[in-house]
C-alpha positions as a LaTeX table, in Angstrom:
\begin{tabular}{lrrr}
\hline
Residue & $x$ (\AA) & $y$ (\AA) & $z$ (\AA) \\
\hline
Met1 & 134.08 & 87.08 & 87.49 \\
Pro2 & 131.77 & 84.09 & 88.16 \\
Asn3 & 128.06 & 84.63 & 88.73 \\
Ala4 & 127.01 & 85.55 & 92.25 \\
Lys5 & 124.62 & 83.03 & 93.78 \\
Val6 & 121.57 & 83.95 & 95.84 \\
Val7 & 119.35 & 81.46 & 97.65 \\
Phe8 & 115.83 & 82.71 & 98.42 \\
Ile9 & 114.42 & 80.88 & 101.45 \\
Thr10 & 110.74 & 81.68 & 101.65 \\
Gly11 & 107.18 & 80.64 & 102.32 \\
Leu12 & 105.73 & 82.99 & 99.70 \\
Pro13 & 103.37 & 81.92 & 96.91 \\
Glu14 & 105.00 & 81.14 & 93.58 \\
Lys15 & 103.60 & 84.25 & 91.88 \\
Ile16 & 105.27 & 86.57 & 94.41 \\
Val17 & 108.49 & 84.54 & 94.28 \\
Glu18 & 108.54 & 85.17 & 90.54 \\
Val19 & 108.10 & 88.92 & 91.09 \\
Val20 & 110.93 & 89.05 & 93.61 \\
Ser21 & 113.37 & 86.86 & 91.71 \\
Gly22 & 112.60 & 88.88 & 88.58 \\
Tyr23 & 114.75 & 91.63 & 90.09 \\
Thr24 & 117.83 & 89.38 & 90.03 \\
Pro25 & 120.60 & 91.51 & 88.46 \\
Glu26 & 122.51 & 90.43 & 85.39 \\
Gly27 & 125.36 & 88.17 & 86.41 \\
Phe28 & 123.49 & 86.83 & 89.46 \\
Glu29 & 121.57 & 83.59 & 89.95 \\
Thr30 & 118.64 & 83.10 & 92.36 \\
Glu31 & 117.55 & 79.68 & 93.58 \\
Met32 & 114.35 & 79.34 & 95.60 \\
Val33 & 114.11 & 76.98 & 98.58 \\
Arg34 & 110.90 & 76.54 & 100.55 \\
Gly35 & 111.11 & 77.66 & 104.16 \\
Asp36 & 109.53 & 74.40 & 105.30 \\
Ala37 & 112.03 & 72.26 & 103.41 \\
Pro38 & 114.05 & 69.78 & 105.51 \\
Ile39 & 117.02 & 71.34 & 107.30 \\
Asp40 & 119.45 & 69.13 & 105.38 \\
Glu41 & 118.08 & 70.48 & 102.11 \\
Gln42 & 118.43 & 74.06 & 103.32 \\
Ile43 & 121.99 & 73.40 & 104.51 \\
Lys44 & 122.94 & 72.01 & 101.11 \\
Ala45 & 121.37 & 75.03 & 99.40 \\
Val46 & 123.41 & 77.60 & 101.34 \\
Glu47 & 126.80 & 75.87 & 101.40 \\
Asp48 & 128.03 & 77.43 & 98.16 \\
Val49 & 126.02 & 80.65 & 97.86 \\
Asp50 & 127.08 & 84.27 & 98.27 \\
Phe51 & 123.83 & 85.71 & 99.61 \\
Ile52 & 120.75 & 84.52 & 101.48 \\
Leu53 & 117.44 & 86.25 & 100.81 \\
Val54 & 114.65 & 85.54 & 103.33 \\
Phe55 & 110.96 & 86.15 & 103.78 \\
Gly56 & 108.30 & 84.19 & 105.65 \\
Ala57 & 110.78 & 81.67 & 106.99 \\
Ser58 & 113.10 & 81.32 & 109.95 \\
Leu59 & 116.71 & 80.28 & 109.54 \\
Asp60 & 117.89 & 77.41 & 111.68 \\
Asp61 & 121.29 & 77.92 & 113.33 \\
Lys62 & 122.61 & 74.89 & 111.46 \\
Val63 & 121.72 & 76.57 & 108.19 \\
Leu64 & 123.47 & 79.79 & 109.19 \\
Arg65 & 126.61 & 77.92 & 110.25 \\
Ala66 & 126.68 & 76.14 & 106.91 \\
Ala67 & 126.64 & 79.45 & 104.99 \\
Arg68 & 130.41 & 79.73 & 104.83 \\
Lys69 & 130.59 & 82.03 & 101.79 \\
Val70 & 127.57 & 84.21 & 102.51 \\
Gln71 & 128.30 & 87.93 & 102.57 \\
Ile72 & 124.93 & 89.15 & 103.92 \\
Val73 & 121.57 & 87.76 & 104.98 \\
Gln74 & 119.04 & 90.03 & 103.26 \\
Leu75 & 115.50 & 90.21 & 104.63 \\
Leu76 & 112.47 & 91.31 & 102.65 \\
Ala77 & 110.77 & 92.16 & 105.95 \\
Ala78 & 111.41 & 95.07 & 108.29 \\
Gly79 & 111.51 & 92.96 & 111.47 \\
Tyr80 & 114.44 & 90.77 & 112.34 \\
Asp81 & 113.23 & 89.15 & 115.57 \\
Thr82 & 113.19 & 85.66 & 113.99 \\
Ile83 & 116.88 & 85.85 & 113.05 \\
Asn84 & 119.69 & 84.84 & 115.42 \\
Leu85 & 121.66 & 88.09 & 115.24 \\
Arg86 & 124.07 & 86.98 & 117.94 \\
Leu87 & 125.11 & 83.97 & 115.86 \\
Leu88 & 125.38 & 86.08 & 112.70 \\
Arg89 & 127.59 & 88.49 & 114.60 \\
Glu90 & 129.85 & 85.58 & 115.59 \\
Leu91 & 129.92 & 84.46 & 111.96 \\
Lys92 & 130.63 & 88.05 & 110.83 \\
Ile93 & 127.62 & 88.02 & 108.49 \\
Pro94 & 125.58 & 91.25 & 108.43 \\
Cys95 & 121.80 & 90.96 & 108.49 \\
Cys96 & 119.95 & 93.64 & 106.51 \\
Asn97 & 116.26 & 94.43 & 106.63 \\
Asn98 & 114.13 & 95.84 & 103.82 \\
Gly99 & 115.27 & 99.45 & 104.17 \\
Gly100 & 111.77 & 100.73 & 104.83 \\
Ala101 & 110.24 & 99.19 & 101.71 \\
Asn102 & 107.02 & 98.35 & 103.56 \\
Ser103 & 106.87 & 101.56 & 105.59 \\
Leu104 & 104.12 & 103.12 & 103.48 \\
Ala105 & 101.89 & 100.05 & 103.80 \\
Val106 & 102.35 & 99.72 & 107.56 \\
Ala107 & 101.84 & 103.44 & 108.13 \\
Asp108 & 98.60 & 103.33 & 106.12 \\
His109 & 97.45 & 100.38 & 108.20 \\
Ala110 & 98.20 & 102.10 & 111.50 \\
Val111 & 96.04 & 105.05 & 110.47 \\
Leu112 & 93.35 & 102.62 & 109.27 \\
Leu113 & 93.21 & 101.09 & 112.76 \\
Met114 & 93.01 & 104.54 & 114.36 \\
Leu115 & 90.09 & 105.52 & 112.15 \\
Thr116 & 88.39 & 102.14 & 112.60 \\
Leu117 & 88.30 & 102.72 & 116.34 \\
Tyr118 & 87.52 & 106.42 & 116.23 \\
Lys119 & 84.64 & 106.01 & 113.77 \\
Gln120 & 83.21 & 102.80 & 115.31 \\
Leu121 & 83.60 & 101.19 & 111.90 \\
Leu122 & 83.26 & 97.52 & 112.87 \\
Pro123 & 80.17 & 97.92 & 115.10 \\
Ala124 & 78.60 & 100.16 & 112.45 \\
Val125 & 79.12 & 97.57 & 109.71 \\
Ala126 & 77.77 & 94.81 & 111.95 \\
Ser127 & 74.69 & 96.83 & 112.89 \\
Ile128 & 73.77 & 97.49 & 109.25 \\
Arg129 & 74.12 & 93.82 & 108.38 \\
Glu130 & 71.91 & 92.92 & 111.33 \\
Gly131 & 69.23 & 95.44 & 110.32 \\
Arg132 & 69.95 & 97.82 & 113.21 \\
Trp133 & 70.46 & 101.11 & 111.35 \\
Asn134 & 73.03 & 103.40 & 113.05 \\
Ala135 & 72.56 & 101.56 & 116.36 \\
Pro136 & 76.17 & 101.80 & 117.65 \\
Ile137 & 76.57 & 105.53 & 116.96 \\
Asp138 & 75.22 & 107.61 & 119.85 \\
Gly139 & 76.82 & 110.98 & 119.15 \\
Phe140 & 79.30 & 110.56 & 122.01 \\
Asn141 & 81.46 & 107.66 & 120.83 \\
Thr142 & 82.96 & 108.75 & 117.49 \\
Phe143 & 85.91 & 111.09 & 117.13 \\
Glu144 & 88.24 & 112.91 & 114.75 \\
Ile145 & 92.03 & 112.65 & 114.61 \\
Ala146 & 92.27 & 116.43 & 114.23 \\
Asp147 & 93.79 & 118.15 & 117.29 \\
Lys148 & 94.57 & 114.83 & 118.96 \\
Leu149 & 98.04 & 114.18 & 120.36 \\
Val150 & 99.54 & 111.12 & 118.71 \\
Gly151 & 102.44 & 109.42 & 120.49 \\
Val152 & 104.72 & 107.50 & 118.14 \\
Leu153 & 106.71 & 104.79 & 119.88 \\
Gly154 & 109.68 & 104.31 & 117.55 \\
Ile155 & 110.40 & 106.97 & 114.93 \\
Gly156 & 112.13 & 104.84 & 112.30 \\
Asn157 & 111.02 & 104.50 & 108.69 \\
Ile158 & 107.48 & 103.48 & 109.62 \\
Gly159 & 107.08 & 105.83 & 112.57 \\
Arg160 & 108.08 & 108.81 & 110.44 \\
Gln161 & 105.52 & 107.87 & 107.79 \\
Val162 & 102.83 & 107.59 & 110.46 \\
Ala163 & 103.77 & 111.03 & 111.78 \\
Arg164 & 103.35 & 112.54 & 108.31 \\
Arg165 & 99.99 & 110.85 & 107.79 \\
Val166 & 98.38 & 111.87 & 111.06 \\
Gln167 & 99.66 & 115.42 & 110.58 \\
Gly168 & 97.64 & 115.35 & 107.37 \\
Phe169 & 94.63 & 114.85 & 109.64 \\
Asp170 & 95.76 & 117.89 & 111.68 \\
Ala171 & 97.03 & 115.86 & 114.64 \\
Arg172 & 99.98 & 116.87 & 116.79 \\
Val173 & 102.82 & 114.36 & 117.12 \\
Gln174 & 105.21 & 113.49 & 119.91 \\
Tyr175 & 107.56 & 110.52 & 119.96 \\
Tyr176 & 109.92 & 108.38 & 121.98 \\
Asp177 & 112.79 & 106.38 & 120.53 \\
Leu178 & 115.88 & 104.74 & 121.99 \\
Phe179 & 117.77 & 106.45 & 119.17 \\
Pro180 & 116.27 & 109.96 & 118.97 \\
Leu181 & 116.25 & 112.12 & 115.87 \\
Thr182 & 118.49 & 115.15 & 115.61 \\
Asp183 & 116.97 & 118.49 & 116.57 \\
Glu184 & 117.02 & 119.50 & 112.90 \\
Arg185 & 115.20 & 116.33 & 111.82 \\
Glu186 & 112.59 & 116.83 & 114.54 \\
Arg187 & 111.92 & 120.34 & 113.24 \\
Glu188 & 111.64 & 119.04 & 109.68 \\
Leu189 & 109.11 & 116.40 & 110.73 \\
Gly190 & 107.28 & 118.66 & 113.16 \\
Val191 & 107.56 & 116.17 & 116.02 \\
Lys192 & 108.45 & 116.60 & 119.68 \\
Arg193 & 110.66 & 114.22 & 121.64 \\
Val194 & 109.32 & 113.28 & 125.10 \\
Pro195 & 110.19 & 110.75 & 127.83 \\
Ile196 & 108.41 & 107.44 & 127.36 \\
Asp197 & 106.20 & 107.75 & 130.42 \\
Glu198 & 105.07 & 111.21 & 129.32 \\
Leu199 & 104.19 & 109.80 & 125.91 \\
Phe200 & 101.91 & 107.18 & 127.45 \\
Arg201 & 100.41 & 109.59 & 129.98 \\
Thr202 & 99.55 & 112.43 & 127.60 \\
Ser203 & 98.86 & 110.88 & 124.17 \\
Asp204 & 95.35 & 110.40 & 122.82 \\
Ile205 & 96.70 & 107.71 & 120.50 \\
Val206 & 99.81 & 105.63 & 121.24 \\
Thr207 & 101.06 & 103.85 & 118.12 \\
Cys208 & 103.89 & 101.30 & 118.29 \\
His209 & 106.52 & 101.15 & 115.54 \\
Thr210 & 109.65 & 99.81 & 117.18 \\
Pro211 & 111.50 & 96.56 & 116.40 \\
Leu212 & 111.38 & 93.80 & 118.98 \\
Thr213 & 114.59 & 93.69 & 121.00 \\
Pro214 & 115.40 & 93.05 & 124.67 \\
Asp215 & 115.08 & 96.80 & 125.22 \\
Thr216 & 111.62 & 97.01 & 123.61 \\
Tyr217 & 110.11 & 93.77 & 124.93 \\
His218 & 106.93 & 94.81 & 126.81 \\
Met219 & 107.87 & 98.47 & 126.34 \\
Ala220 & 104.12 & 99.09 & 126.59 \\
Asn221 & 104.00 & 97.43 & 130.00 \\
Arg222 & 101.41 & 97.31 & 132.76 \\
Glu223 & 102.63 & 100.51 & 134.39 \\
Arg224 & 102.65 & 102.52 & 131.15 \\
Ile225 & 99.30 & 101.23 & 129.98 \\
Gly226 & 98.05 & 102.09 & 133.46 \\
Ile227 & 98.88 & 105.80 & 133.08 \\
Met228 & 97.19 & 106.19 & 129.68 \\
Lys229 & 94.13 & 108.41 & 129.43 \\
Pro230 & 90.80 & 106.57 & 129.77 \\
Thr231 & 89.92 & 108.05 & 126.36 \\
Ala232 & 93.18 & 106.89 & 124.73 \\
Val233 & 93.64 & 104.08 & 122.24 \\
Leu234 & 96.71 & 101.91 & 121.62 \\
Ile235 & 97.78 & 100.80 & 118.13 \\
Asn236 & 100.35 & 98.08 & 117.51 \\
Thr237 & 101.61 & 97.23 & 114.02 \\
Ser238 & 105.18 & 96.40 & 115.12 \\
Arg239 & 105.57 & 93.13 & 117.03 \\
Gly240 & 103.16 & 91.61 & 119.52 \\
Ala241 & 105.62 & 91.37 & 122.39 \\
Val242 & 106.28 & 95.12 & 122.34 \\
Val243 & 102.97 & 95.27 & 124.27 \\
Asp244 & 102.23 & 93.34 & 127.46 \\
Glu245 & 99.15 & 91.63 & 126.07 \\
Gln246 & 97.71 & 90.50 & 129.40 \\
Ala247 & 98.02 & 94.01 & 130.83 \\
Leu248 & 96.29 & 95.39 & 127.74 \\
Ile249 & 93.44 & 92.88 & 128.06 \\
Glu250 & 92.89 & 93.87 & 131.68 \\
Ala251 & 92.94 & 97.60 & 130.90 \\
Leu252 & 90.40 & 97.15 & 128.11 \\
Arg253 & 88.12 & 94.94 & 130.21 \\
Glu254 & 88.13 & 97.44 & 133.05 \\
Gly255 & 87.59 & 100.43 & 130.77 \\
Arg256 & 90.86 & 102.06 & 131.77 \\
Ile257 & 91.63 & 102.79 & 128.09 \\
Ala258 & 89.13 & 103.26 & 125.29 \\
Gly259 & 90.34 & 100.74 & 122.72 \\
Ala260 & 93.13 & 99.03 & 120.81 \\
Gly261 & 93.97 & 98.36 & 117.17 \\
Leu262 & 96.23 & 95.34 & 116.77 \\
Asp263 & 97.89 & 93.80 & 113.74 \\
Val264 & 100.26 & 91.70 & 115.85 \\
Phe265 & 100.03 & 89.44 & 118.89 \\
Glu266 & 102.42 & 87.89 & 121.36 \\
Lys267 & 101.64 & 84.44 & 119.93 \\
Glu268 & 100.84 & 84.07 & 116.24 \\
Pro269 & 98.62 & 82.82 & 114.76 \\
Val270 & 96.49 & 84.25 & 117.56 \\
Ala271 & 94.45 & 81.70 & 119.52 \\
Ala272 & 90.72 & 81.67 & 118.74 \\
Asp273 & 89.91 & 82.10 & 122.45 \\
Asn274 & 92.13 & 85.16 & 122.91 \\
Pro275 & 89.90 & 87.68 & 124.75 \\
Leu276 & 91.01 & 90.48 & 122.45 \\
Leu277 & 89.10 & 88.89 & 119.56 \\
Ser278 & 85.73 & 89.24 & 121.29 \\
Met279 & 86.06 & 92.83 & 122.52 \\
Glu280 & 83.97 & 95.42 & 120.70 \\
Asn281 & 86.54 & 98.14 & 121.40 \\
Val282 & 89.34 & 96.20 & 119.70 \\
Ala283 & 90.09 & 96.10 & 115.96 \\
Val284 & 92.31 & 93.21 & 114.86 \\
Thr285 & 94.06 & 92.16 & 111.66 \\
Pro286 & 96.27 & 89.10 & 110.96 \\
His287 & 99.78 & 90.62 & 110.85 \\
Ser288 & 98.94 & 91.95 & 107.42 \\
Ala289 & 99.89 & 95.62 & 107.74 \\
Gly290 & 102.97 & 95.38 & 105.55 \\
Thr291 & 101.46 & 93.07 & 102.97 \\
Thr292 & 100.37 & 94.88 & 99.83 \\
Trp293 & 101.00 & 94.04 & 96.18 \\
Asp294 & 102.87 & 97.34 & 95.85 \\
Thr295 & 105.46 & 96.50 & 98.49 \\
Trp296 & 106.92 & 93.44 & 96.75 \\
Phe297 & 108.44 & 95.55 & 94.01 \\
Arg298 & 110.08 & 97.94 & 96.50 \\
Arg299 & 111.25 & 95.08 & 98.72 \\
Ala300 & 112.79 & 93.21 & 95.79 \\
Glu301 & 114.39 & 96.30 & 94.24 \\
Phe302 & 116.03 & 97.29 & 97.52 \\
Ala303 & 117.14 & 93.76 & 98.38 \\
Tyr304 & 118.89 & 93.11 & 95.09 \\
Arg305 & 120.34 & 96.62 & 94.97 \\
Asn306 & 121.88 & 95.96 & 98.37 \\
Ile307 & 123.11 & 92.52 & 97.34 \\
Lys308 & 124.64 & 93.87 & 94.14 \\
Gly309 & 126.30 & 96.72 & 96.01 \\
Val310 & 127.88 & 94.38 & 98.55 \\
Trp311 & 129.08 & 92.10 & 95.74 \\
Glu312 & 130.76 & 95.12 & 94.17 \\
Gly313 & 132.49 & 96.11 & 97.39 \\
Glu314 & 130.06 & 98.64 & 98.86 \\
Pro315 & 129.06 & 98.52 & 102.56 \\
Pro316 & 125.69 & 96.87 & 103.24 \\
Met317 & 122.65 & 99.08 & 103.76 \\
Ala318 & 119.96 & 98.80 & 106.46 \\
Val319 & 122.01 & 96.56 & 108.74 \\
Ala320 & 119.87 & 95.33 & 111.65 \\
Gln321 & 120.65 & 96.74 & 115.08 \\
Asp322 & 123.27 & 94.72 & 116.87 \\
Tyr323 & 120.93 & 93.28 & 119.48 \\
Asp324 & 120.23 & 89.83 & 120.80 \\
Ile325 & 116.54 & 89.43 & 120.10 \\
Ala326 & 114.20 & 88.69 & 122.99 \\
Asn327 & 112.59 & 85.27 & 123.08 \\
\hline
\end{tabular}
């Protein structure tokens, strides 16, 4: 049997590319193509390959149409909102995400944002550097996660990891998902399924972990943000457009919710004049929740295991939901 060919279309640094491609199985070949390479170069690269591996790059429709032999498009990321799933469906090419390989990193980051807000971490650091010892801490504005009700919006790989982590802080967990868990799985995880409006109305912390699809676009909308507790905080480490950003800005300005922790924005890179960046009750990071050194090994291992399995006749794993992604 001839070698299977993989093209890795990416914007990653060379060192990480080497780590990922180092997982190429025996009998396979991996060629790297930069994600900013001319479309003609990308088309030529995919014309005779069996698999496309992607991270940090979008795939032009012309490139997808040229991939006549490709058996799957394998993502190293969890999200698939930059991929034209409708076209891939027409071409009968499955698109697979990373199978939860970055779930630990993103879950850690979600809890980090919760604690950053609850413990007034950023104002406290700033006050020390400015010579104002303990100035932001007044005894009324710092909190514990213990006994709080955490609402998990999306209970997939990442959402389940977040549930486990906050339970370690003695929080209670409720969730909403378009595809609910079984009763048995809910009991195992110790989580309660609730309607989405109840989740927003009753949670002390709402944390978003759903993929971006037409059904989840602005799922945290003006009405739902409007029924949150004034003491509640909203965390988003999923995709920016899951949250109506303008509605969130208004709620924060008017003090209708206590704060927000955001790793993602509706437009990225986020504009320097975005009001969220200047709010003291907002903690922001640059879409970095899933990026740790540890994740690359899990991402690569899963990706090539999936590719090898498909090559050997097994069904693909972690196939992206069959949605047309919202613009």
